[in-house]
mmCIF file with all atom_site columns, C-alpha atoms in Angstrom:
data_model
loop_
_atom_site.group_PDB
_atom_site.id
_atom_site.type_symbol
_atom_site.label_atom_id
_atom_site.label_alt_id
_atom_site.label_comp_id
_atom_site.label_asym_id
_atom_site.label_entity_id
_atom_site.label_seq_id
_atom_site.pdbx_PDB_ins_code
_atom_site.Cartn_x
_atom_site.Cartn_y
_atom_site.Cartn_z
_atom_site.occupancy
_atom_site.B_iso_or_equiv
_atom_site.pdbx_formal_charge
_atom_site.auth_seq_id
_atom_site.auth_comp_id
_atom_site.auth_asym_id
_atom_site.auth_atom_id
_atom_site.pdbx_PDB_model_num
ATOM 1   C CA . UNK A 1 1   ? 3.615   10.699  40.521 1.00 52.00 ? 1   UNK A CA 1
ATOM 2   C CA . UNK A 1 2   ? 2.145   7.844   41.892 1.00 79.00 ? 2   UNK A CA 1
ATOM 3   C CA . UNK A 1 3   ? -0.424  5.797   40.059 1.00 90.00 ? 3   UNK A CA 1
ATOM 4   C CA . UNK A 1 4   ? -4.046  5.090   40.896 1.00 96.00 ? 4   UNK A CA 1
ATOM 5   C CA . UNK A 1 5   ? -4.545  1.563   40.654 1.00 98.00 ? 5   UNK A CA 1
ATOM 6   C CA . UNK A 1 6   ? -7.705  0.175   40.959 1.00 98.00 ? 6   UNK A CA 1
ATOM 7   C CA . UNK A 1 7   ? -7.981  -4.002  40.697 1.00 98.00 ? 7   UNK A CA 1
ATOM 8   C CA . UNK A 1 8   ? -11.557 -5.508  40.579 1.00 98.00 ? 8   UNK A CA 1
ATOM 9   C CA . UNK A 1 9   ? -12.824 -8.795  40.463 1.00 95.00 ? 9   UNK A CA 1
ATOM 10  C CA . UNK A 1 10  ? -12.324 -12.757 41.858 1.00 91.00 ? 10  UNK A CA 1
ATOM 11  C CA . UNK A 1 11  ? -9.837  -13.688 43.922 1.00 88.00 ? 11  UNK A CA 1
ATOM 12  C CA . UNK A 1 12  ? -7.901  -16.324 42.443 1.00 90.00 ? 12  UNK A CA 1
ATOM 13  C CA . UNK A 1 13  ? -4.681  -17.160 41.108 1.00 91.00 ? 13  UNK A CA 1
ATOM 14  C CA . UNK A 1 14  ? -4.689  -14.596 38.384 1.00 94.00 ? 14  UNK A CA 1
ATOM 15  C CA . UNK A 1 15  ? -5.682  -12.081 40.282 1.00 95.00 ? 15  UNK A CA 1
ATOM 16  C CA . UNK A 1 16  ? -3.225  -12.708 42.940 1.00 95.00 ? 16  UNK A CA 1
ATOM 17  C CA . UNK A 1 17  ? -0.306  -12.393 40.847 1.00 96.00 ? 17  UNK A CA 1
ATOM 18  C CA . UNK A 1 18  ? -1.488  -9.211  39.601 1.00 97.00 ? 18  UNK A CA 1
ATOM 19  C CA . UNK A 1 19  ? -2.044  -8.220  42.923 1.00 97.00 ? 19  UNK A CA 1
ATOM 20  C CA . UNK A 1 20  ? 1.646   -9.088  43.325 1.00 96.00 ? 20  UNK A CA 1
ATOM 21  C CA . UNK A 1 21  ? 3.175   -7.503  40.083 1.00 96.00 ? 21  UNK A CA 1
ATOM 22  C CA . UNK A 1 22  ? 1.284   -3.956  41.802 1.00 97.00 ? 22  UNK A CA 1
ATOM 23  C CA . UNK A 1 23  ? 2.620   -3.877  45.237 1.00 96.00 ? 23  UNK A CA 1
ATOM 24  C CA . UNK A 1 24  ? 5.754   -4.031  43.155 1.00 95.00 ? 24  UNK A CA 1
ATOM 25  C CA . UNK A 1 25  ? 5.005   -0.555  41.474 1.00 94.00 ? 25  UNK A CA 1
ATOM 26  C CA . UNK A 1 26  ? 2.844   1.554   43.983 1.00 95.00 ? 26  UNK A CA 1
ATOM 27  C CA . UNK A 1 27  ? 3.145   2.692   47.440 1.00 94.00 ? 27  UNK A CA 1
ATOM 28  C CA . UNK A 1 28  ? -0.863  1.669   47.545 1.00 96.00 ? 28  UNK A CA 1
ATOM 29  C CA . UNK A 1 29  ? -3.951  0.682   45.309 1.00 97.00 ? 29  UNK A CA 1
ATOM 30  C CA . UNK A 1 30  ? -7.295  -0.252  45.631 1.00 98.00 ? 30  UNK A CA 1
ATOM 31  C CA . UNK A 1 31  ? -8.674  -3.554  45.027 1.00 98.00 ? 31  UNK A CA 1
ATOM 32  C CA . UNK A 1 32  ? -12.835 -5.391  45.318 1.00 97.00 ? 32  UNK A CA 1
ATOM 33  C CA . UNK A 1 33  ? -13.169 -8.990  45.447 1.00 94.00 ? 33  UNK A CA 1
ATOM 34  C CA . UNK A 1 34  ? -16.333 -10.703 44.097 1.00 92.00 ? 34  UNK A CA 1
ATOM 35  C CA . UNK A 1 35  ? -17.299 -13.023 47.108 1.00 82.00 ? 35  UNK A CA 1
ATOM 36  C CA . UNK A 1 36  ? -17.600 -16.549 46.603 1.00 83.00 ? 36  UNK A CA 1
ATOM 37  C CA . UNK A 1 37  ? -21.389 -17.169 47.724 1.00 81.00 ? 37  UNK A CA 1
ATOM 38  C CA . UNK A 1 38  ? -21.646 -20.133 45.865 1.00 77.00 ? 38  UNK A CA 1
ATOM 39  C CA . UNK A 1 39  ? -23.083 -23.365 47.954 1.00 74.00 ? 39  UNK A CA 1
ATOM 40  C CA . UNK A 1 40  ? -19.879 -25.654 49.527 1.00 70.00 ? 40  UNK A CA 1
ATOM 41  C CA . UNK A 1 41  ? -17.859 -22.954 49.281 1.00 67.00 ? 41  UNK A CA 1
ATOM 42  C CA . UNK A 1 42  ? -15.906 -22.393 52.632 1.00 66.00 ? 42  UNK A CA 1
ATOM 43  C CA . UNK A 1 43  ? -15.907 -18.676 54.268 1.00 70.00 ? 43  UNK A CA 1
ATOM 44  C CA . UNK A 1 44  ? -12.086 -17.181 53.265 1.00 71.00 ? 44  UNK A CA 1
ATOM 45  C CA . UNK A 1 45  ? -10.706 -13.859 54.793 1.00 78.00 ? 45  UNK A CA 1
ATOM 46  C CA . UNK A 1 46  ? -8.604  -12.496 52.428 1.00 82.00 ? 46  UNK A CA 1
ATOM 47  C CA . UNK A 1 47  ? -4.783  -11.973 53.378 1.00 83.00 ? 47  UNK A CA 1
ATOM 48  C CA . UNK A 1 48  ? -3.767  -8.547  54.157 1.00 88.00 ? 48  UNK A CA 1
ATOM 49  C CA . UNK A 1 49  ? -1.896  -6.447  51.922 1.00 92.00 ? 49  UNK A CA 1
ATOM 50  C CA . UNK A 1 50  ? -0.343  -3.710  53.594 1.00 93.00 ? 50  UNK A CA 1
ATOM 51  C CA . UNK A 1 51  ? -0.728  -1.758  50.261 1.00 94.00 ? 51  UNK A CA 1
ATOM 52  C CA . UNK A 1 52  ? -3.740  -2.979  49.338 1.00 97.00 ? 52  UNK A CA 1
ATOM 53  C CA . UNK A 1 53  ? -6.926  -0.684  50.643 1.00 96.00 ? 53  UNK A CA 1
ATOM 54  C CA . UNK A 1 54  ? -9.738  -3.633  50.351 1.00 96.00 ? 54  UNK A CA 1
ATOM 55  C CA . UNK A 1 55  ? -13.357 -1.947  49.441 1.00 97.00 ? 55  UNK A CA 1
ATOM 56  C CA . UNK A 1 56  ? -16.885 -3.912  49.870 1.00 95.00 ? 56  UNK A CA 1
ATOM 57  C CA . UNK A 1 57  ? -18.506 -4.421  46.620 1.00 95.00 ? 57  UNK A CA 1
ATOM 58  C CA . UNK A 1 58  ? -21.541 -6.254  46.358 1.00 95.00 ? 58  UNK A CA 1
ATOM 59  C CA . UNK A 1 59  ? -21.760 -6.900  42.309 1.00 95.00 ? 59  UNK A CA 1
ATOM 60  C CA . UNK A 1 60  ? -25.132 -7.609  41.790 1.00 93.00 ? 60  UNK A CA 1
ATOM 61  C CA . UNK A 1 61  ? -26.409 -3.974  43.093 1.00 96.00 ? 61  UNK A CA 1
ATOM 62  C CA . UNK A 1 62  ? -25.196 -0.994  40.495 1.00 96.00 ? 62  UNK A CA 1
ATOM 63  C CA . UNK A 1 63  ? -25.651 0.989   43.615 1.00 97.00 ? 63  UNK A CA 1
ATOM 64  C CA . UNK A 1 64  ? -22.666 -0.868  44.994 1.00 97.00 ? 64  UNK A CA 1
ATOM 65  C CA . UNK A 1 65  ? -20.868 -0.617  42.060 1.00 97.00 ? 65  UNK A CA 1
ATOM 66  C CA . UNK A 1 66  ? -21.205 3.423   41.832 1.00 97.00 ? 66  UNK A CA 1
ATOM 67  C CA . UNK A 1 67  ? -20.245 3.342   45.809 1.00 98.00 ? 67  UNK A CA 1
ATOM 68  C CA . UNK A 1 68  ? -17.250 1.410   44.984 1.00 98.00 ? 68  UNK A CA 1
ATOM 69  C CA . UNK A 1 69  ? -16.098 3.664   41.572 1.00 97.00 ? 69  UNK A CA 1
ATOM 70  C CA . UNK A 1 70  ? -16.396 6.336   44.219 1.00 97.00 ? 70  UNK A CA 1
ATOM 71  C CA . UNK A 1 71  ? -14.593 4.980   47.321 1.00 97.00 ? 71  UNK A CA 1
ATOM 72  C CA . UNK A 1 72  ? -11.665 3.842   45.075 1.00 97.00 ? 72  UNK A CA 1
ATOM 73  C CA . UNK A 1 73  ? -11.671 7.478   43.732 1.00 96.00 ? 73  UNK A CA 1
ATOM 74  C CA . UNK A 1 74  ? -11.339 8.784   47.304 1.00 95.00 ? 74  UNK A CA 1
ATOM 75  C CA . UNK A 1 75  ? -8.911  6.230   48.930 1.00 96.00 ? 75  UNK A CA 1
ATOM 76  C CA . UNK A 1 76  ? -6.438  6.731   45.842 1.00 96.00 ? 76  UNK A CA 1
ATOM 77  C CA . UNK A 1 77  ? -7.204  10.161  44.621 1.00 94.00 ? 77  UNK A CA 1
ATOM 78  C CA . UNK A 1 78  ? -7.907  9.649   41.294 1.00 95.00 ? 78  UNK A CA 1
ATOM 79  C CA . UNK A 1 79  ? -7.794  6.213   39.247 1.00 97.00 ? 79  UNK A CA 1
ATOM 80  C CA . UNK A 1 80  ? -5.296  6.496   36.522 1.00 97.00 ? 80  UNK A CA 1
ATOM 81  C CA . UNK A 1 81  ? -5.466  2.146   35.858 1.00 97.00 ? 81  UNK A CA 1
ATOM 82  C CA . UNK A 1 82  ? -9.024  0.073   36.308 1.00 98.00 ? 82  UNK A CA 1
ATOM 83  C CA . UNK A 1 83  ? -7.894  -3.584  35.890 1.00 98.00 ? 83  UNK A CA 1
ATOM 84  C CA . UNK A 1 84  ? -10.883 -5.774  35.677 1.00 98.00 ? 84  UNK A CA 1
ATOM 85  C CA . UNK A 1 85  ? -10.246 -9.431  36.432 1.00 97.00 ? 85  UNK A CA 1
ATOM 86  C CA . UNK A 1 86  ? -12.669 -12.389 35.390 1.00 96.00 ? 86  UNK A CA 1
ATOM 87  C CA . UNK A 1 87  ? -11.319 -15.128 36.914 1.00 93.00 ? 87  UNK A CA 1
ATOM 88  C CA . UNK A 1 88  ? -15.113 -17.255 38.164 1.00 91.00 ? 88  UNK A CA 1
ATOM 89  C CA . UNK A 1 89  ? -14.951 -20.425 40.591 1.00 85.00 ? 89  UNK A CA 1
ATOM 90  C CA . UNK A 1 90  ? -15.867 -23.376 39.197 1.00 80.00 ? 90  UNK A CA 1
ATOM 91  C CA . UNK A 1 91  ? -19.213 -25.410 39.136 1.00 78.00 ? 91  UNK A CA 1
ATOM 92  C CA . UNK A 1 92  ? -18.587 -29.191 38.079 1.00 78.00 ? 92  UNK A CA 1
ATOM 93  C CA . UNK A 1 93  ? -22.079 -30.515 37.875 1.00 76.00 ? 93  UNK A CA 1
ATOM 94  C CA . UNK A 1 94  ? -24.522 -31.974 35.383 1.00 75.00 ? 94  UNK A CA 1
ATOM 95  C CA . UNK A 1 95  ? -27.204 -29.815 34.391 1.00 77.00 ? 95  UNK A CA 1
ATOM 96  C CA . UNK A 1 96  ? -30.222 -31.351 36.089 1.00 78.00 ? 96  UNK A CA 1
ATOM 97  C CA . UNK A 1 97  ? -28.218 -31.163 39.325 1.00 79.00 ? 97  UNK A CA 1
ATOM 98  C CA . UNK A 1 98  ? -27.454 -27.577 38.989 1.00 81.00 ? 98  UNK A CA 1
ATOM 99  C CA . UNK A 1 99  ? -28.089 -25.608 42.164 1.00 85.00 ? 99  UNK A CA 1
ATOM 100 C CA . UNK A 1 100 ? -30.502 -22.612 41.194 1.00 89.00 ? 100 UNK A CA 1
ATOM 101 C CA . UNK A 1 101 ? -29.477 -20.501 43.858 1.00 90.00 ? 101 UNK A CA 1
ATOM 102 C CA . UNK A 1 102 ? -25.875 -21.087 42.627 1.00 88.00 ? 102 UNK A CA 1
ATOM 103 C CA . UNK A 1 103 ? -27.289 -20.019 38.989 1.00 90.00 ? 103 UNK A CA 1
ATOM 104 C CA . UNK A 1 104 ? -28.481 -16.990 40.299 1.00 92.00 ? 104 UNK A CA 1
ATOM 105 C CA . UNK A 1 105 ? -25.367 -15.810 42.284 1.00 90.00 ? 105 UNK A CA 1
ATOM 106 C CA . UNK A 1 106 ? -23.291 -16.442 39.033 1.00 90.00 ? 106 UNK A CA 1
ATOM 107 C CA . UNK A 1 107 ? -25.116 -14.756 36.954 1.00 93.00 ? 107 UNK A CA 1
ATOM 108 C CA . UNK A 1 108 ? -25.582 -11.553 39.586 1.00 92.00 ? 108 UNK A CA 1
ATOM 109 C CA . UNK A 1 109 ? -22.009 -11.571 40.587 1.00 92.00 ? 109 UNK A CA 1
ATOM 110 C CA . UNK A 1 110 ? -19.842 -12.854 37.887 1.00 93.00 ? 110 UNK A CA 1
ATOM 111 C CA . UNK A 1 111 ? -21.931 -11.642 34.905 1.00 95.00 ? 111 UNK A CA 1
ATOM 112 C CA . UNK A 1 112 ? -24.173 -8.738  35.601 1.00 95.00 ? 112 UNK A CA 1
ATOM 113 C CA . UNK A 1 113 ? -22.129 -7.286  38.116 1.00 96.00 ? 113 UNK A CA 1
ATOM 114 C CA . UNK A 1 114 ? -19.448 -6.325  35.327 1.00 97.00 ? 114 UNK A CA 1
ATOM 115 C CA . UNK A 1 115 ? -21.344 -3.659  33.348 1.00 97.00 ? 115 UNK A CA 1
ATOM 116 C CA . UNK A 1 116 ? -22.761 -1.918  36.429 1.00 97.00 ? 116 UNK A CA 1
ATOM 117 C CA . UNK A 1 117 ? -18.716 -1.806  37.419 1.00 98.00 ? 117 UNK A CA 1
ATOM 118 C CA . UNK A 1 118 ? -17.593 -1.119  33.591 1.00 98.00 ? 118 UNK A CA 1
ATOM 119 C CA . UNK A 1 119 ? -20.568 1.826   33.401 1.00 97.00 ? 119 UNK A CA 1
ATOM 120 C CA . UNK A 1 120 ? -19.247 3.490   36.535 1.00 98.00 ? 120 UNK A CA 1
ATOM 121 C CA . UNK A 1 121 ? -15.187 3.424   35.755 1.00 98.00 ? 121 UNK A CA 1
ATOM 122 C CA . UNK A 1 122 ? -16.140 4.577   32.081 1.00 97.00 ? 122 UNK A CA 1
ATOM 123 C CA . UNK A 1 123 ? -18.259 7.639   33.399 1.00 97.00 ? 123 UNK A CA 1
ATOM 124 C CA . UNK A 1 124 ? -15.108 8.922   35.387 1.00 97.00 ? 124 UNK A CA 1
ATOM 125 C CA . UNK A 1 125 ? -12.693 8.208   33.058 1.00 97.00 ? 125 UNK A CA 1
ATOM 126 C CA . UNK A 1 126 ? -15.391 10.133  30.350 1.00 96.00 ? 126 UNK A CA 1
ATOM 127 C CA . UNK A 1 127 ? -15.483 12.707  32.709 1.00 95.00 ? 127 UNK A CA 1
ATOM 128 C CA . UNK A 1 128 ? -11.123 13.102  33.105 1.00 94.00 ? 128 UNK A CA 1
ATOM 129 C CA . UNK A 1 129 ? -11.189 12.260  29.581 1.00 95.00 ? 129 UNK A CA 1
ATOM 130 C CA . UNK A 1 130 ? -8.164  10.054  30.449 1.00 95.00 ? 130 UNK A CA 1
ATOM 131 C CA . UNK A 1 131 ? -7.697  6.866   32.198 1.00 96.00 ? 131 UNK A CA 1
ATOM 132 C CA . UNK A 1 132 ? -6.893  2.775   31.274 1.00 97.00 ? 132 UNK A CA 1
ATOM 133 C CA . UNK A 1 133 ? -9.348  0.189   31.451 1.00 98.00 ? 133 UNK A CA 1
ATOM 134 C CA . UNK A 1 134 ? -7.645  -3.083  31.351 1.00 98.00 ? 134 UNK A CA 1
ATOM 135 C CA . UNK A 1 135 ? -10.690 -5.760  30.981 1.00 98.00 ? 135 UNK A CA 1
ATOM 136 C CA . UNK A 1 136 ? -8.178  -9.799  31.739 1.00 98.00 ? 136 UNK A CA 1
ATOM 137 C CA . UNK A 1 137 ? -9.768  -12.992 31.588 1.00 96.00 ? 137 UNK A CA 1
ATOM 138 C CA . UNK A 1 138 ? -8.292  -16.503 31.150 1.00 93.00 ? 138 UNK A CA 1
ATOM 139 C CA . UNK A 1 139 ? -9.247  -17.999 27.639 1.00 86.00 ? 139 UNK A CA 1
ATOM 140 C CA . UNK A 1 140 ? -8.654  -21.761 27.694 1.00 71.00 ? 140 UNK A CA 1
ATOM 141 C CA . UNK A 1 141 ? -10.719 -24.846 28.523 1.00 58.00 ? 141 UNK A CA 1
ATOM 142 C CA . UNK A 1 142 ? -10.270 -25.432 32.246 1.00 52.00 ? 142 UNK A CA 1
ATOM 143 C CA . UNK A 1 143 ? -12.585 -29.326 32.102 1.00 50.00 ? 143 UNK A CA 1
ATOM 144 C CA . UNK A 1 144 ? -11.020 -32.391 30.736 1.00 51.00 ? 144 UNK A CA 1
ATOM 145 C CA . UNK A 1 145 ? -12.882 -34.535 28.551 1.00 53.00 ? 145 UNK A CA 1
ATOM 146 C CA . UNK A 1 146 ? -13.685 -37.067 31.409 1.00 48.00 ? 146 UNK A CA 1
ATOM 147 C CA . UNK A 1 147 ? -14.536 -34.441 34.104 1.00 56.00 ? 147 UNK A CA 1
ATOM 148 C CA . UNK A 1 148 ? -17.839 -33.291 35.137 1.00 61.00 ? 148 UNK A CA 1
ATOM 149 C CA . UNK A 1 149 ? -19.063 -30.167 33.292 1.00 75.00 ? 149 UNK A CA 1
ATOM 150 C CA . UNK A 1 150 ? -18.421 -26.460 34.564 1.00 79.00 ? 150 UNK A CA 1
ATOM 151 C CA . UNK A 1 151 ? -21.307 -24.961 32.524 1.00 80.00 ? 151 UNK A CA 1
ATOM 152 C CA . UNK A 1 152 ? -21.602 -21.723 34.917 1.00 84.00 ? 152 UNK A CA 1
ATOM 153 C CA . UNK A 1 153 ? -17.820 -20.692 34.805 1.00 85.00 ? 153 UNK A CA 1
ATOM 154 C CA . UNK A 1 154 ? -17.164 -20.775 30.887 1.00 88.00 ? 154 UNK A CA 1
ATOM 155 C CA . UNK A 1 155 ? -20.415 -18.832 30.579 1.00 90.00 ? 155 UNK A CA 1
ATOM 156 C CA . UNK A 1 156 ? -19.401 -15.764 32.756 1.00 93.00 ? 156 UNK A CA 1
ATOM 157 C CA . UNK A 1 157 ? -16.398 -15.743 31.233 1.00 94.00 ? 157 UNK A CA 1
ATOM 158 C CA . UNK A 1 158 ? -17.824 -16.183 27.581 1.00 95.00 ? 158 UNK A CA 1
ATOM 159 C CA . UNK A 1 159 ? -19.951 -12.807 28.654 1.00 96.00 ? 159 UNK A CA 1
ATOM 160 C CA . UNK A 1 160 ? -17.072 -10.974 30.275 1.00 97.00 ? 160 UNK A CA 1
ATOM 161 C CA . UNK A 1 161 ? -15.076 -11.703 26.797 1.00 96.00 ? 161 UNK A CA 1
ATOM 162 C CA . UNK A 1 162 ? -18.024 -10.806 24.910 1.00 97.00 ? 162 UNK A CA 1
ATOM 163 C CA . UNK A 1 163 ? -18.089 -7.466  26.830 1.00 97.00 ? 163 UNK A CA 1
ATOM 164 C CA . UNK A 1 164 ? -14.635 -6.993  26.371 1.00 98.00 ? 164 UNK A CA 1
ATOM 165 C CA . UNK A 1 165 ? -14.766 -7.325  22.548 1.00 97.00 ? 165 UNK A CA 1
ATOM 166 C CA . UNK A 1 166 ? -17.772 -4.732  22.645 1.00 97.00 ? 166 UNK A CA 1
ATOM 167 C CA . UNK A 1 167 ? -16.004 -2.532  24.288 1.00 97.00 ? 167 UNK A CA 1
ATOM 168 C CA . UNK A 1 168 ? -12.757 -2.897  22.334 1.00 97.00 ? 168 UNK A CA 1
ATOM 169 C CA . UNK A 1 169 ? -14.989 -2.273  19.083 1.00 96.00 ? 169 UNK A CA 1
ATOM 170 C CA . UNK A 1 170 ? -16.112 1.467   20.666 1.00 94.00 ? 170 UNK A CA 1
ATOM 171 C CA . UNK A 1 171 ? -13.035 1.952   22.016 1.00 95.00 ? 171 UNK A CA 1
ATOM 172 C CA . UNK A 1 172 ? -12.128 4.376   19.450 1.00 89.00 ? 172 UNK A CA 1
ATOM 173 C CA . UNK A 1 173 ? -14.826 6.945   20.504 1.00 87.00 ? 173 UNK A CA 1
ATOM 174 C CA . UNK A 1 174 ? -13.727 7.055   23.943 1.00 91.00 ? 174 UNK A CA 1
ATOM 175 C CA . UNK A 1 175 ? -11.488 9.436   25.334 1.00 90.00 ? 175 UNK A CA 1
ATOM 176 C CA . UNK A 1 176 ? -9.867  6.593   27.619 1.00 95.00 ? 176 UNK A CA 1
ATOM 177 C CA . UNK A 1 177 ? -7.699  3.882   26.787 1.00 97.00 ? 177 UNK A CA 1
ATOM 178 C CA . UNK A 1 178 ? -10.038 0.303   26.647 1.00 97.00 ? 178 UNK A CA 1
ATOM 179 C CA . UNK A 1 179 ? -7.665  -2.594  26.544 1.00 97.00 ? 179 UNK A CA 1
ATOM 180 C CA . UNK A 1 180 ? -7.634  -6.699  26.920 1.00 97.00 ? 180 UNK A CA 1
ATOM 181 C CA . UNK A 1 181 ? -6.033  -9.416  27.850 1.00 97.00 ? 181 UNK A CA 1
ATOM 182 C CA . UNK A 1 182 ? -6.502  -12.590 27.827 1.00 96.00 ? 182 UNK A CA 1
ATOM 183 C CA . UNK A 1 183 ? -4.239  -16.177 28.333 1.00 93.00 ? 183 UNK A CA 1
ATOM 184 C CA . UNK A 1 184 ? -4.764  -19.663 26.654 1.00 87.00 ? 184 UNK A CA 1
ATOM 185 C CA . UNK A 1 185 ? -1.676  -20.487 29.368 1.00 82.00 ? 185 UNK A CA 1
ATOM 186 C CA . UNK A 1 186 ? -2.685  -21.738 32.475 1.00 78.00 ? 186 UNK A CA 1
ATOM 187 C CA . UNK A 1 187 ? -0.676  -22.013 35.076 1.00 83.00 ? 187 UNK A CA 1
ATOM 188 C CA . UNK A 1 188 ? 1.551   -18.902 33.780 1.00 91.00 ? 188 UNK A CA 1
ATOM 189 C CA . UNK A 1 189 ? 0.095   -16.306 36.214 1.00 94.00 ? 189 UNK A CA 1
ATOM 190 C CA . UNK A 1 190 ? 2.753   -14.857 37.295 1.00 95.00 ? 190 UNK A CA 1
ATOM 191 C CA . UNK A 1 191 ? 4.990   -14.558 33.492 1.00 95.00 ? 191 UNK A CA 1
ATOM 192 C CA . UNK A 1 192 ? 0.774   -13.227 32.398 1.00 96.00 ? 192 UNK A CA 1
ATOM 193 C CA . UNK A 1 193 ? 1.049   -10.485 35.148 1.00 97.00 ? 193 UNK A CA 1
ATOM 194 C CA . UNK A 1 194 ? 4.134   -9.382  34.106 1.00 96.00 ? 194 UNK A CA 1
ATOM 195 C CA . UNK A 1 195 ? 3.109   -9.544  30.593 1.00 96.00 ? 195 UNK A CA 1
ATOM 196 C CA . UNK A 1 196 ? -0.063  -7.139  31.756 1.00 97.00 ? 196 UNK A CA 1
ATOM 197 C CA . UNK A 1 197 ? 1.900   -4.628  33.437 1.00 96.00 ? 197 UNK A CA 1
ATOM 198 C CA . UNK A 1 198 ? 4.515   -4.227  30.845 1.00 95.00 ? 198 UNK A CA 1
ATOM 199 C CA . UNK A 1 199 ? 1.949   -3.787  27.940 1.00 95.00 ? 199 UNK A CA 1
ATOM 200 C CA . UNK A 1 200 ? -0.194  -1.310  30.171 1.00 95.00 ? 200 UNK A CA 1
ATOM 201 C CA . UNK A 1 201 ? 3.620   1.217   31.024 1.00 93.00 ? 201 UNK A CA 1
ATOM 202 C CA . UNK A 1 202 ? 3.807   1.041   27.484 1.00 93.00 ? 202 UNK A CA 1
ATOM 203 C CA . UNK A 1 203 ? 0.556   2.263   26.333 1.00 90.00 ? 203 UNK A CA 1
ATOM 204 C CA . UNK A 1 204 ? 0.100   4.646   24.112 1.00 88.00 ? 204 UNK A CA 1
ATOM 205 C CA . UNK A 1 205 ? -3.347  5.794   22.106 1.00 86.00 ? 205 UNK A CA 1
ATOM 206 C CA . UNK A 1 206 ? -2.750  3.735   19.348 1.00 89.00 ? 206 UNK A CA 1
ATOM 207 C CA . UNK A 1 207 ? -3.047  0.555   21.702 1.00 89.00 ? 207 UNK A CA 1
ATOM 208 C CA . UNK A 1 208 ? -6.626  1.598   22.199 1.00 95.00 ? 208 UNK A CA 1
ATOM 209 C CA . UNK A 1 209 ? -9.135  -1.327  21.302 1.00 94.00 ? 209 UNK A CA 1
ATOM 210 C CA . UNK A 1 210 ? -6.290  -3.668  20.918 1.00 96.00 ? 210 UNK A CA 1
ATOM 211 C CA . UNK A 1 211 ? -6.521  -7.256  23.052 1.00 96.00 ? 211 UNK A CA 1
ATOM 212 C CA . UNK A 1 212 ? -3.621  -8.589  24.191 1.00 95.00 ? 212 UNK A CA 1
ATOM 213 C CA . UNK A 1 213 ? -2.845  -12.511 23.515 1.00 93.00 ? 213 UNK A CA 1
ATOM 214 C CA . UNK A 1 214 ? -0.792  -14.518 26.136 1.00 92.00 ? 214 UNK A CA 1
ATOM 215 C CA . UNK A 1 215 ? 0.362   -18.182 25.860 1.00 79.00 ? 215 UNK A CA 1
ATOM 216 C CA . UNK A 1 216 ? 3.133   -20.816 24.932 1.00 61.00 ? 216 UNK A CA 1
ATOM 217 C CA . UNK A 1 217 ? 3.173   -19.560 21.582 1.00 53.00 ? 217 UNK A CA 1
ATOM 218 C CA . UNK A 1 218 ? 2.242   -16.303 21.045 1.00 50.00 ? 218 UNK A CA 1
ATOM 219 C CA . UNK A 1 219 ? 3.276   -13.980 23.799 1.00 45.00 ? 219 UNK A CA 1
ATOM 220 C CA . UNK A 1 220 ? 3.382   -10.416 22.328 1.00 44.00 ? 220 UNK A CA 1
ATOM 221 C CA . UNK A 1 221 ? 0.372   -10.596 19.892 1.00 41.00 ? 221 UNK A CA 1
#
């Protein structure tokens, strides 16, 4: 039986390996990448993935997001696996010289967008009463003490984990599977796909609510 795998969220190193760790199990998936609309940043057409069917997801609409739950649903039949990735570009500016626009589009895309995404995948996997949501994000300080600040990336991923650990906390009512996982290692992508994917074929109910830990020192927690 061939498993629906449905991958969500920026591209970026992380989300490229996992990208990489899937082709390696299915024949095809499904996959939305949050567009970088942030000022400087240069136009990039993703690479094609044989495998991959690529679906247009605008994350600040949850009109988009319901399209998307649905167009996934149809290109792979059913989603057995939602993998959620929060993996945000970075901002390095002082706060005065923030760029409101860029403010906004963070917040729409890379905060908001996630729970208009997370309601729709939820209400299908209510509705099968079965399915995995996998909610990954990177959990380590990505600035150095002399660099400029990235206030705006730290504080989409400080809401994604925040929804994660919400969502964790209910998991127990659901009748899905709600698991996390996050790294303090970065630079490990590829060892924290692998990690991902081995956890997730090894699931069972009593992993519901439970969040993953991957780094130097503690990589089966």
């Amino acid at each position: 039986m061939n498993r629906g795998i449905f991958i969500a969220g920026n591209e970026s190193a992380l989300s490229r390996a996992i990208e990489t760790e899937t082709v390696r199990r299915v024949d095809k998936y499904a996959a939305a990448l949050i567009p970088n609309r942030l000022s400087g940043a240069s136009k990039h057409t993703p690479p094609e993935i044989p495998q991959r069917f690529l679906l247009d997801w605008n994350p600040s609409s949850p009109i988009s997001a319901r399209t998307l739950a649905i167009a996934a649903e149809n290109r792979l039949e059913r989603i057995d696996e939602a993998i959620l990735i929060c993996s945000p570009p970075s901002i390095r500016s002082s706060a005065s010289d923030l760029s409101l626009s860029d403010v906004e589009i963070m917040i729409n895309d890379n905060i908001k967008g996630w729970f208009f995404l997370v309601k729709e995948i939820a209400a299908i996997f209510t509705m099968r009463k079965r399915g995995t949501l996998a909610l990954v994000y990177p959990d380590n300080n990505r600035s150095g003490k002399d660099d400029a600040a990235d206030v705006l990336g730290p504080s989409s991923i400080a809401s994604f984990r925040a929804l994660t650990h919400g969502l964790l906390t209910a998991a127990g009512n659901d009748q899905y599977i709600t698991v996390g996982f996050s790294t303090s290692d970065a630079g490990n992508e590829t060892s924290f796909a692998s990690f991902i994917f081995k956890s997730l074929e090894e699931i069972t109910r009593k992993s519901n609510g439970k969040l993953h830990k991957f780094g130097k020192f503690n990589f089966f927690k």
